[in-house]
mmCIF file of C-alpha atoms and ligand atoms in Angstrom:
data_model
loop_
_atom_site.group_PDB
_atom_site.id
_atom_site.type_symbol
_atom_site.label_atom_id
_atom_site.label_comp_id
_atom_site.label_asym_id
_atom_site.label_seq_id
_atom_site.Cartn_x
_atom_site.Cartn_y
_atom_site.Cartn_z
ATOM 1 C CA UNK O 1 32.146 134.681 64.689
ATOM 2 C CA UNK O 2 32.601 131.397 62.865
ATOM 3 C CA UNK O 3 31.437 131.211 59.219
ATOM 4 C CA UNK O 4 28.051 129.555 58.778
ATOM 5 C CA UNK O 5 27.974 126.333 56.757
ATOM 6 C CA UNK O 6 25.285 123.849 55.777
ATOM 7 C CA UNK O 7 25.754 120.078 55.563
ATOM 8 C CA UNK O 8 22.867 118.893 53.415
ATOM 9 C CA UNK O 9 22.713 115.221 54.518
ATOM 10 C CA UNK O 10 23.798 113.015 57.409
ATOM 11 C CA UNK O 11 27.545 112.592 57.808
ATOM 12 C CA UNK O 12 29.794 110.751 60.261
ATOM 13 C CA UNK O 13 29.882 112.250 63.788
ATOM 14 C CA UNK O 14 33.640 112.782 63.866
ATOM 15 C CA UNK O 15 33.504 114.633 60.527
ATOM 16 C CA UNK O 16 30.781 116.850 61.953
ATOM 17 C CA UNK O 17 32.929 117.486 65.071
ATOM 18 C CA UNK O 18 35.816 118.484 62.820
ATOM 19 C CA UNK O 19 33.598 120.921 60.926
ATOM 20 C CA UNK O 20 32.294 122.381 64.204
ATOM 21 C CA UNK O 21 35.841 123.287 65.241
ATOM 22 C CA UNK O 22 35.895 125.729 62.317
ATOM 23 C CA UNK O 23 32.299 126.638 61.532
ATOM 24 C CA UNK O 24 28.848 127.347 62.839
ATOM 25 C CA UNK O 25 27.311 124.205 61.320
ATOM 26 C CA UNK O 26 23.707 123.575 60.339
ATOM 27 C CA UNK O 27 23.589 119.804 59.990
ATOM 28 C CA UNK O 28 20.964 117.358 58.773
ATOM 29 C CA UNK O 29 21.733 114.300 60.869
ATOM 30 C CA UNK O 30 18.081 113.306 60.487
ATOM 31 C CA UNK O 31 19.042 112.856 56.807
ATOM 32 C CA UNK O 32 15.847 114.429 55.493
ATOM 33 C CA UNK O 33 16.165 114.972 51.720
ATOM 34 C CA UNK O 34 15.923 118.659 50.797
ATOM 35 C CA UNK O 35 13.994 119.839 47.757
ATOM 36 C CA UNK O 36 15.280 122.842 45.820
ATOM 37 C CA UNK O 37 13.231 125.362 47.825
ATOM 38 C CA UNK O 38 14.418 123.959 51.181
ATOM 39 C CA UNK O 39 18.018 123.914 50.056
ATOM 40 C CA UNK O 40 17.702 127.521 48.890
ATOM 41 C CA UNK O 41 16.134 128.629 52.191
ATOM 42 C CA UNK O 42 18.754 126.840 54.310
ATOM 43 C CA UNK O 43 21.685 128.017 52.223
ATOM 44 C CA UNK O 44 20.622 131.677 51.843
ATOM 45 C CA UNK O 45 22.745 132.951 54.762
ATOM 46 C CA UNK O 46 25.593 130.416 54.553
ATOM 47 C CA UNK O 47 29.219 130.896 53.535
ATOM 48 C CA UNK O 48 29.823 127.251 52.702
ATOM 49 C CA UNK O 49 28.078 123.965 51.996
ATOM 50 C CA UNK O 50 28.849 120.282 52.001
ATOM 51 C CA UNK O 51 26.589 118.809 49.347
ATOM 52 C CA UNK O 52 25.834 115.399 47.908
ATOM 53 C CA UNK O 53 25.186 114.383 44.321
ATOM 54 C CA UNK O 54 21.425 114.809 44.792
ATOM 55 C CA UNK O 55 21.718 118.537 45.584
ATOM 56 C CA UNK O 56 21.446 120.727 42.462
ATOM 57 C CA UNK O 57 23.730 123.739 42.653
ATOM 58 C CA UNK O 58 22.829 125.977 39.721
ATOM 59 C CA UNK O 59 22.745 129.658 38.788
ATOM 60 C CA UNK O 60 19.330 130.165 40.349
ATOM 61 C CA UNK O 61 20.383 128.745 43.708
ATOM 62 C CA UNK O 62 23.623 130.714 43.665
ATOM 63 C CA UNK O 63 21.747 133.966 42.947
ATOM 64 C CA UNK O 64 19.851 133.471 46.243
ATOM 65 C CA UNK O 65 22.995 132.823 48.312
ATOM 66 C CA UNK O 66 24.995 136.066 48.270
ATOM 67 C CA UNK O 67 27.451 135.011 51.025
ATOM 68 C CA UNK O 68 28.301 131.628 49.550
ATOM 69 C CA UNK O 69 32.017 131.058 48.919
ATOM 70 C CA UNK O 70 32.405 127.270 48.694
ATOM 71 C CA UNK O 71 30.397 124.184 47.755
ATOM 72 C CA UNK O 72 32.137 120.915 48.592
ATOM 73 C CA UNK O 73 30.563 117.833 47.073
ATOM 74 C CA UNK O 74 30.857 114.498 48.886
ATOM 75 C CA UNK O 75 31.423 112.682 45.581
ATOM 76 C CA UNK O 76 33.974 112.511 42.818
ATOM 77 C CA UNK O 77 31.211 113.145 40.248
ATOM 78 C CA UNK O 78 30.020 116.734 40.168
ATOM 79 C CA UNK O 79 27.385 116.878 37.439
ATOM 80 C CA UNK O 80 24.966 118.199 40.079
ATOM 81 C CA UNK O 81 27.029 121.414 40.242
ATOM 82 C CA UNK O 82 27.116 124.042 37.500
ATOM 83 C CA UNK O 83 30.814 124.851 37.693
ATOM 84 C CA UNK O 84 30.603 127.792 35.264
ATOM 85 C CA UNK O 85 27.824 129.354 37.321
ATOM 86 C CA UNK O 86 29.913 128.835 40.473
ATOM 87 C CA UNK O 87 32.901 130.510 38.868
ATOM 88 C CA UNK O 88 30.768 133.472 37.728
ATOM 89 C CA UNK O 89 29.383 133.781 41.262
ATOM 90 C CA UNK O 90 32.853 133.536 42.845
ATOM 91 C CA UNK O 91 32.013 130.217 44.519
ATOM 92 C CA UNK O 92 34.687 127.531 44.831
ATOM 93 C CA UNK O 93 33.476 124.011 44.039
ATOM 94 C CA UNK O 94 35.303 120.817 45.041
ATOM 95 C CA UNK O 95 34.911 117.038 44.737
ATOM 96 C CA UNK O 96 36.492 113.946 46.340
ATOM 97 C CA UNK O 97 38.742 112.228 43.783
ATOM 98 C CA UNK O 98 40.989 109.289 44.625
ATOM 99 C CA UNK O 99 39.521 108.034 47.886
ATOM 100 C CA UNK O 100 36.791 105.910 46.313
ATOM 101 C CA UNK O 101 38.643 104.321 43.409
ATOM 102 C CA UNK O 102 39.373 100.938 44.980
ATOM 103 C CA UNK O 103 35.941 100.502 46.550
ATOM 104 C CA UNK O 104 34.264 101.383 43.270
ATOM 105 C CA UNK O 105 36.483 98.951 41.368
ATOM 106 C CA UNK O 106 35.712 96.232 43.944
ATOM 107 C CA UNK O 107 32.006 96.830 43.507
ATOM 108 C CA UNK O 108 32.292 96.787 39.734
ATOM 109 C CA UNK O 109 33.648 93.291 40.161
ATOM 110 C CA UNK O 110 30.751 92.395 42.451
ATOM 111 C CA UNK O 111 28.427 93.399 39.604
ATOM 112 C CA UNK O 112 30.471 91.533 36.996
ATOM 113 C CA UNK O 113 30.445 88.262 38.930
ATOM 114 C CA UNK O 114 26.893 88.460 40.191
ATOM 115 C CA UNK O 115 25.553 89.276 36.733
ATOM 116 C CA UNK O 116 27.596 86.711 34.801
ATOM 117 C CA UNK O 117 26.928 83.927 37.322
ATOM 118 C CA UNK O 118 23.319 84.908 38.097
ATOM 119 C CA UNK O 119 23.924 85.196 41.833
ATOM 120 C CA UNK O 120 20.979 87.467 42.651
ATOM 121 C CA UNK O 121 18.511 85.574 40.498
ATOM 122 C CA UNK O 122 19.487 82.213 42.010
ATOM 123 C CA UNK O 123 19.453 83.651 45.551
ATOM 124 C CA UNK O 124 15.842 84.750 44.983
ATOM 125 C CA UNK O 125 15.044 81.265 43.688
ATOM 126 C CA UNK O 126 16.387 79.584 46.845
ATOM 127 C CA UNK O 127 14.662 82.076 49.177
ATOM 128 C CA UNK O 128 11.357 81.537 47.400
ATOM 129 C CA UNK O 129 11.589 77.811 48.216
ATOM 130 C CA UNK O 130 11.719 76.948 44.526
ATOM 131 C CA UNK O 131 14.932 74.918 44.617
ATOM 132 C CA UNK O 132 14.050 71.282 44.117
ATOM 133 C CA UNK O 133 17.583 69.917 43.790
ATOM 134 C CA UNK O 134 20.629 69.841 41.566
ATOM 135 C CA UNK O 135 20.356 69.468 37.793
ATOM 136 C CA UNK O 136 22.839 69.949 35.030
ATOM 137 C CA UNK O 137 21.441 72.998 33.298
ATOM 138 C CA UNK O 138 20.396 74.976 36.321
ATOM 139 C CA UNK O 139 21.173 78.709 36.218
ATOM 140 C CA UNK O 140 23.727 78.371 33.458
ATOM 141 C CA UNK O 141 25.750 81.552 33.386
ATOM 142 C CA UNK O 142 28.712 83.035 31.543
ATOM 143 C CA UNK O 143 32.310 82.394 32.527
ATOM 144 C CA UNK O 144 34.290 85.425 33.595
ATOM 145 C CA UNK O 145 37.708 83.762 33.492
ATOM 146 C CA UNK O 146 39.366 83.889 30.053
ATOM 147 C CA UNK O 147 36.621 86.242 28.782
ATOM 148 C CA UNK O 148 37.336 89.604 27.157
ATOM 149 C CA UNK O 149 36.724 92.555 29.446
ATOM 150 C CA UNK O 150 36.138 95.916 27.766
ATOM 151 C CA UNK O 151 36.648 99.049 29.833
ATOM 152 C CA UNK O 152 35.137 102.274 28.562
ATOM 153 C CA UNK O 153 36.910 105.082 30.400
ATOM 154 C CA UNK O 154 40.425 104.274 31.556
ATOM 155 C CA UNK O 155 40.918 106.686 34.439
ATOM 156 C CA UNK O 156 41.690 105.848 38.040
ATOM 157 C CA UNK O 157 38.718 103.510 38.482
ATOM 158 C CA UNK O 158 38.872 101.864 35.053
ATOM 159 C CA UNK O 159 42.538 101.017 35.628
ATOM 160 C CA UNK O 160 41.805 99.440 39.003
ATOM 161 C CA UNK O 161 39.066 97.346 37.432
ATOM 162 C CA UNK O 162 41.621 96.191 34.839
ATOM 163 C CA UNK O 163 44.177 95.189 37.480
ATOM 164 C CA UNK O 164 41.615 93.065 39.251
ATOM 165 C CA UNK O 165 40.999 91.209 35.968
ATOM 166 C CA UNK O 166 44.539 89.825 35.970
ATOM 167 C CA UNK O 167 43.490 87.129 38.456
ATOM 168 C CA UNK O 168 40.788 85.990 36.048
ATOM 169 C CA UNK O 169 43.187 85.562 33.125
ATOM 170 C CA UNK O 170 41.118 87.877 30.972
ATOM 171 C CA UNK O 171 41.909 89.724 27.798
ATOM 172 C CA UNK O 172 41.481 93.365 28.777
ATOM 173 C CA UNK O 173 40.703 96.048 26.199
ATOM 174 C CA UNK O 174 40.008 99.689 26.897
ATOM 175 C CA UNK O 175 38.877 102.800 25.137
ATOM 176 C CA UNK O 176 39.388 106.328 26.386
ATOM 177 C CA UNK O 177 39.834 109.815 24.920
ATOM 178 C CA UNK O 178 43.500 109.369 25.740
ATOM 179 C CA UNK O 179 45.685 106.315 25.277
ATOM 180 C CA UNK O 180 47.490 105.395 28.495
ATOM 181 C CA UNK O 181 51.289 105.232 28.633
ATOM 182 C CA UNK O 182 53.044 101.919 28.012
ATOM 183 C CA UNK O 183 53.849 101.310 31.715
ATOM 184 C CA UNK O 184 50.198 101.720 32.702
ATOM 185 C CA UNK O 185 49.041 99.443 29.899
ATOM 186 C CA UNK O 186 51.575 96.814 30.957
ATOM 187 C CA UNK O 187 50.700 96.982 34.667
ATOM 188 C CA UNK O 188 46.989 96.717 33.823
ATOM 189 C CA UNK O 189 47.553 94.094 31.110
ATOM 190 C CA UNK O 190 45.252 96.247 28.935
ATOM 191 C CA UNK O 191 45.297 97.222 25.259
ATOM 192 C CA UNK O 192 43.870 100.371 23.710
ATOM 193 C CA UNK O 193 41.261 99.869 20.953
ATOM 194 C CA UNK O 194 38.738 102.060 19.140
ATOM 195 C CA UNK O 195 35.245 102.342 20.608
ATOM 196 C CA UNK O 196 33.815 100.202 17.818
ATOM 197 C CA UNK O 197 36.382 97.474 18.415
ATOM 198 C CA UNK O 198 35.718 97.603 22.145
ATOM 199 C CA UNK O 199 32.012 97.142 21.536
ATOM 200 C CA UNK O 200 32.522 94.342 19.033
ATOM 201 C CA UNK O 201 35.002 92.301 21.076
ATOM 202 C CA UNK O 202 33.966 92.649 24.725
ATOM 203 C CA UNK O 203 32.177 89.784 26.434
ATOM 204 C CA UNK O 204 31.759 92.106 29.388
ATOM 205 C CA UNK O 205 31.712 95.866 28.866
ATOM 206 C CA UNK O 206 32.129 98.058 31.939
ATOM 207 C CA UNK O 207 31.724 101.826 31.894
ATOM 208 C CA UNK O 208 33.866 104.262 33.876
ATOM 209 C CA UNK O 209 33.410 107.709 32.346
ATOM 210 C CA UNK O 210 31.992 110.748 34.156
ATOM 211 C CA UNK O 211 28.658 112.212 33.119
ATOM 212 C CA UNK O 212 28.877 115.402 31.025
ATOM 213 C CA UNK O 213 26.907 116.653 28.028
ATOM 214 C CA UNK O 214 29.548 114.959 25.853
ATOM 215 C CA UNK O 215 28.971 111.555 27.486
ATOM 216 C CA UNK O 216 25.167 111.720 27.525
ATOM 217 C CA UNK O 217 23.947 108.387 26.066
ATOM 218 C CA UNK O 218 27.484 107.504 25.073
ATOM 219 C CA UNK O 219 26.209 103.931 25.135
ATOM 220 C CA UNK O 220 22.855 103.966 23.347
ATOM 221 C CA UNK O 221 20.977 101.842 20.825
ATOM 222 C CA UNK O 222 23.635 102.281 18.134
ATOM 223 C CA UNK O 223 26.439 101.167 20.438
ATOM 224 C CA UNK O 224 24.429 98.248 21.843
ATOM 225 C CA UNK O 225 23.773 97.077 18.287
ATOM 226 C CA UNK O 226 27.514 96.960 17.777
ATOM 227 C CA UNK O 227 28.139 94.957 20.932
ATOM 228 C CA UNK O 228 29.025 91.314 20.729
ATOM 229 C CA UNK O 229 25.827 89.241 20.812
ATOM 230 C CA UNK O 230 25.380 87.773 24.288
ATOM 231 C CA UNK O 231 27.574 90.361 25.983
ATOM 232 C CA UNK O 232 27.067 91.740 29.487
ATOM 233 C CA UNK O 233 26.950 95.449 30.301
ATOM 234 C CA UNK O 234 28.147 96.752 33.664
ATOM 235 C CA UNK O 235 27.506 100.347 34.673
ATOM 236 C CA UNK O 236 28.603 101.920 37.951
ATOM 237 C CA UNK O 237 29.634 105.323 36.592
ATOM 238 C CA UNK O 238 26.802 107.869 36.290
ATOM 239 C CA UNK O 239 23.202 107.735 35.160
ATOM 240 C CA UNK O 240 22.732 109.222 31.729
ATOM 241 C CA UNK O 241 25.894 107.750 30.212
ATOM 242 C CA UNK O 242 23.803 104.729 29.197
ATOM 243 C CA UNK O 243 20.460 105.136 27.425
ATOM 244 C CA UNK O 244 18.407 103.038 29.842
ATOM 245 C CA UNK O 245 15.451 102.642 27.441
ATOM 246 C CA UNK O 246 17.779 101.310 24.747
ATOM 247 C CA UNK O 247 19.340 98.980 27.310
ATOM 248 C CA UNK O 248 15.939 97.537 28.165
ATOM 249 C CA UNK O 249 15.349 96.805 24.464
ATOM 250 C CA UNK O 250 18.776 95.223 24.051
ATOM 251 C CA UNK O 251 18.150 92.982 27.074
ATOM 252 C CA UNK O 252 14.626 92.059 26.020
ATOM 253 C CA UNK O 253 15.744 91.320 22.480
ATOM 254 C CA UNK O 254 18.526 89.070 23.711
ATOM 255 C CA UNK O 255 21.270 91.169 22.172
ATOM 256 C CA UNK O 256 22.705 91.517 25.675
ATOM 257 C CA UNK O 257 22.562 88.545 27.997
ATOM 258 C CA UNK O 258 22.591 90.590 31.186
ATOM 259 C CA UNK O 259 23.412 93.873 32.870
ATOM 260 C CA UNK O 260 24.725 94.886 36.262
ATOM 261 C CA UNK O 261 23.657 98.408 37.108
ATOM 262 C CA UNK O 262 24.410 100.677 40.042
ATOM 263 C CA UNK O 263 23.403 103.967 38.391
ATOM 264 C CA UNK O 264 20.400 105.065 36.332
ATOM 265 C CA UNK O 265 18.836 107.933 34.471
ATOM 266 C CA UNK O 266 16.497 109.900 36.776
ATOM 267 C CA UNK O 267 17.592 108.205 40.000
ATOM 268 C CA UNK O 268 15.949 107.032 42.168
ATOM 269 C CA UNK O 269 12.999 106.419 39.829
ATOM 270 C CA UNK O 270 14.560 103.972 37.424
ATOM 271 C CA UNK O 271 13.008 102.719 34.195
ATOM 272 C CA UNK O 272 10.275 100.335 35.449
ATOM 273 C CA UNK O 273 10.976 97.859 32.649
ATOM 274 C CA UNK O 274 14.328 97.097 34.304
ATOM 275 C CA UNK O 275 12.529 95.771 37.373
ATOM 276 C CA UNK O 276 10.716 93.178 35.302
ATOM 277 C CA UNK O 277 13.926 91.733 33.835
ATOM 278 C CA UNK O 278 15.494 88.784 35.624
ATOM 279 C CA UNK O 279 18.811 89.117 33.844
ATOM 280 C CA UNK O 280 19.754 92.400 35.480
ATOM 281 C CA UNK O 281 21.354 93.046 38.842
ATOM 282 C CA UNK O 282 20.162 96.364 40.260
ATOM 283 C CA UNK O 283 21.867 98.156 43.140
ATOM 284 C CA UNK O 284 21.100 101.648 44.508
ATOM 285 C CA UNK O 285 24.197 103.717 43.585
ATOM 286 C CA UNK O 286 26.382 102.175 46.291
ATOM 287 C CA UNK O 287 29.593 101.348 44.434
ATOM 288 C CA UNK O 288 31.646 103.571 46.734
ATOM 289 C CA UNK O 289 29.719 102.594 49.835
ATOM 290 C CA UNK O 290 32.138 100.773 52.074
ATOM 291 C CA UNK O 291 32.176 102.302 55.538
ATOM 292 C CA UNK O 292 35.817 103.352 55.250
ATOM 293 C CA UNK O 293 35.394 104.909 51.811
ATOM 294 C CA UNK O 294 32.219 106.856 52.538
ATOM 295 C CA UNK O 295 33.954 108.159 55.686
ATOM 296 C CA UNK O 296 37.018 109.151 53.654
ATOM 297 C CA UNK O 297 34.798 110.936 51.119
ATOM 298 C CA UNK O 298 33.022 112.918 53.833
ATOM 299 C CA UNK O 299 36.301 113.809 55.554
ATOM 300 C CA UNK O 300 37.896 114.923 52.284
ATOM 301 C CA UNK O 301 34.884 117.116 51.503
ATOM 302 C CA UNK O 302 35.137 118.615 55.012
ATOM 303 C CA UNK O 303 38.856 119.257 54.546
ATOM 304 C CA UNK O 304 38.091 120.934 51.231
ATOM 305 C CA UNK O 305 35.546 123.166 52.961
ATOM 306 C CA UNK O 306 37.927 124.120 55.751
ATOM 307 C CA UNK O 307 40.716 124.871 53.272
ATOM 308 C CA UNK O 308 38.396 126.812 50.963
ATOM 309 C CA UNK O 309 37.119 129.097 53.716
ATOM 310 C CA UNK O 310 40.419 129.540 55.559
ATOM 311 C CA UNK O 311 43.087 129.621 52.829
ATOM 312 C CA UNK O 312 41.027 129.960 49.636
ATOM 313 C CA UNK O 313 42.971 126.963 48.262
ATOM 314 C CA UNK O 314 41.023 123.715 48.650
ATOM 315 C CA UNK O 315 42.973 120.648 47.473
ATOM 316 C CA UNK O 316 40.289 119.482 45.053
ATOM 317 C CA UNK O 317 39.194 122.736 43.429
ATOM 318 C CA UNK O 318 37.107 122.221 40.274
ATOM 319 C CA UNK O 319 36.853 125.787 39.002
ATOM 320 C CA UNK O 320 39.255 126.521 36.168
HETATM 321 C C1 DGY Z 1 30.703 109.644 43.228
HETATM 322 O O1 DGY Z 1 31.552 109.898 44.096
HETATM 323 O O2 DGY Z 1 30.533 110.346 42.250
HETATM 324 C C2 DGY Z 1 29.887 108.434 43.447
HETATM 325 O O3 DGY Z 1 28.975 108.228 42.443
HETATM 326 C C3 DGY Z 1 29.213 108.519 44.789
HETATM 327 O O4 DGY Z 1 28.849 107.257 45.169
#
């Protein structure tokens, strides 16, 4: 008898075929979102699960799933999973680090350029038939080249964002809990500064820290007050790291000239005031969503699940 596993959302067919070689799979290729009660009912008799960042895995769910041995998230972020509760329940939890770094860095740059140069706003203008011809001061934006880029969180993704800045001849500053080694700083052309200095000097501030209680509202009203007047905020990390209500005020008050956002507090119901602002670019949490990268994420999660339930040693184990 093959172990029973649940895949909570639609995945790629070949990844599903791979899982079926090892498991009795309950899939959700119809991609119907599951509320907590449905997830609990479907997972009650399963040994493993492939989850996404919208599935909450907490102590209550685990207490209803006595056979569960592994939960493999199709995401590098894992704030939807209570790791301590998993460990107490003897459930292995895994994520998908590494495979999405370049796509996420690429997309960060899409947000930087489209926000600074008002691409989305001007596209809407043309589509609405409002363009009456060229004039000198039309859609004046901010230059990205030669500007100062501030990177908050200098892990795998933050460093890739920095390397991409080399082509724009930018000054690159970063802040992180840990200063990078000299070789990394040199290859990224980036200098370590305090958080306050990062806020004060960045023309464009981009955030690349994971969400955890310690990073909740890491960038809030106080930090936005310290930002350089007229700066741009880019956020493709995790909702909750930025205080979205404070961001709305900073944008309305003109403290910040624009924001490019891929993640929000309380996704998918974002702060409605953001929708009314023309100087923000809003995308639906798709920074990692190139076809190749989303496939790689799903395959890595599947490989974690197979390894967890066959060897007990998944490559990306999160439990301490
Ligand atoms: C992740 O992997 O955590 C991303 O946010 C998913 O897009």
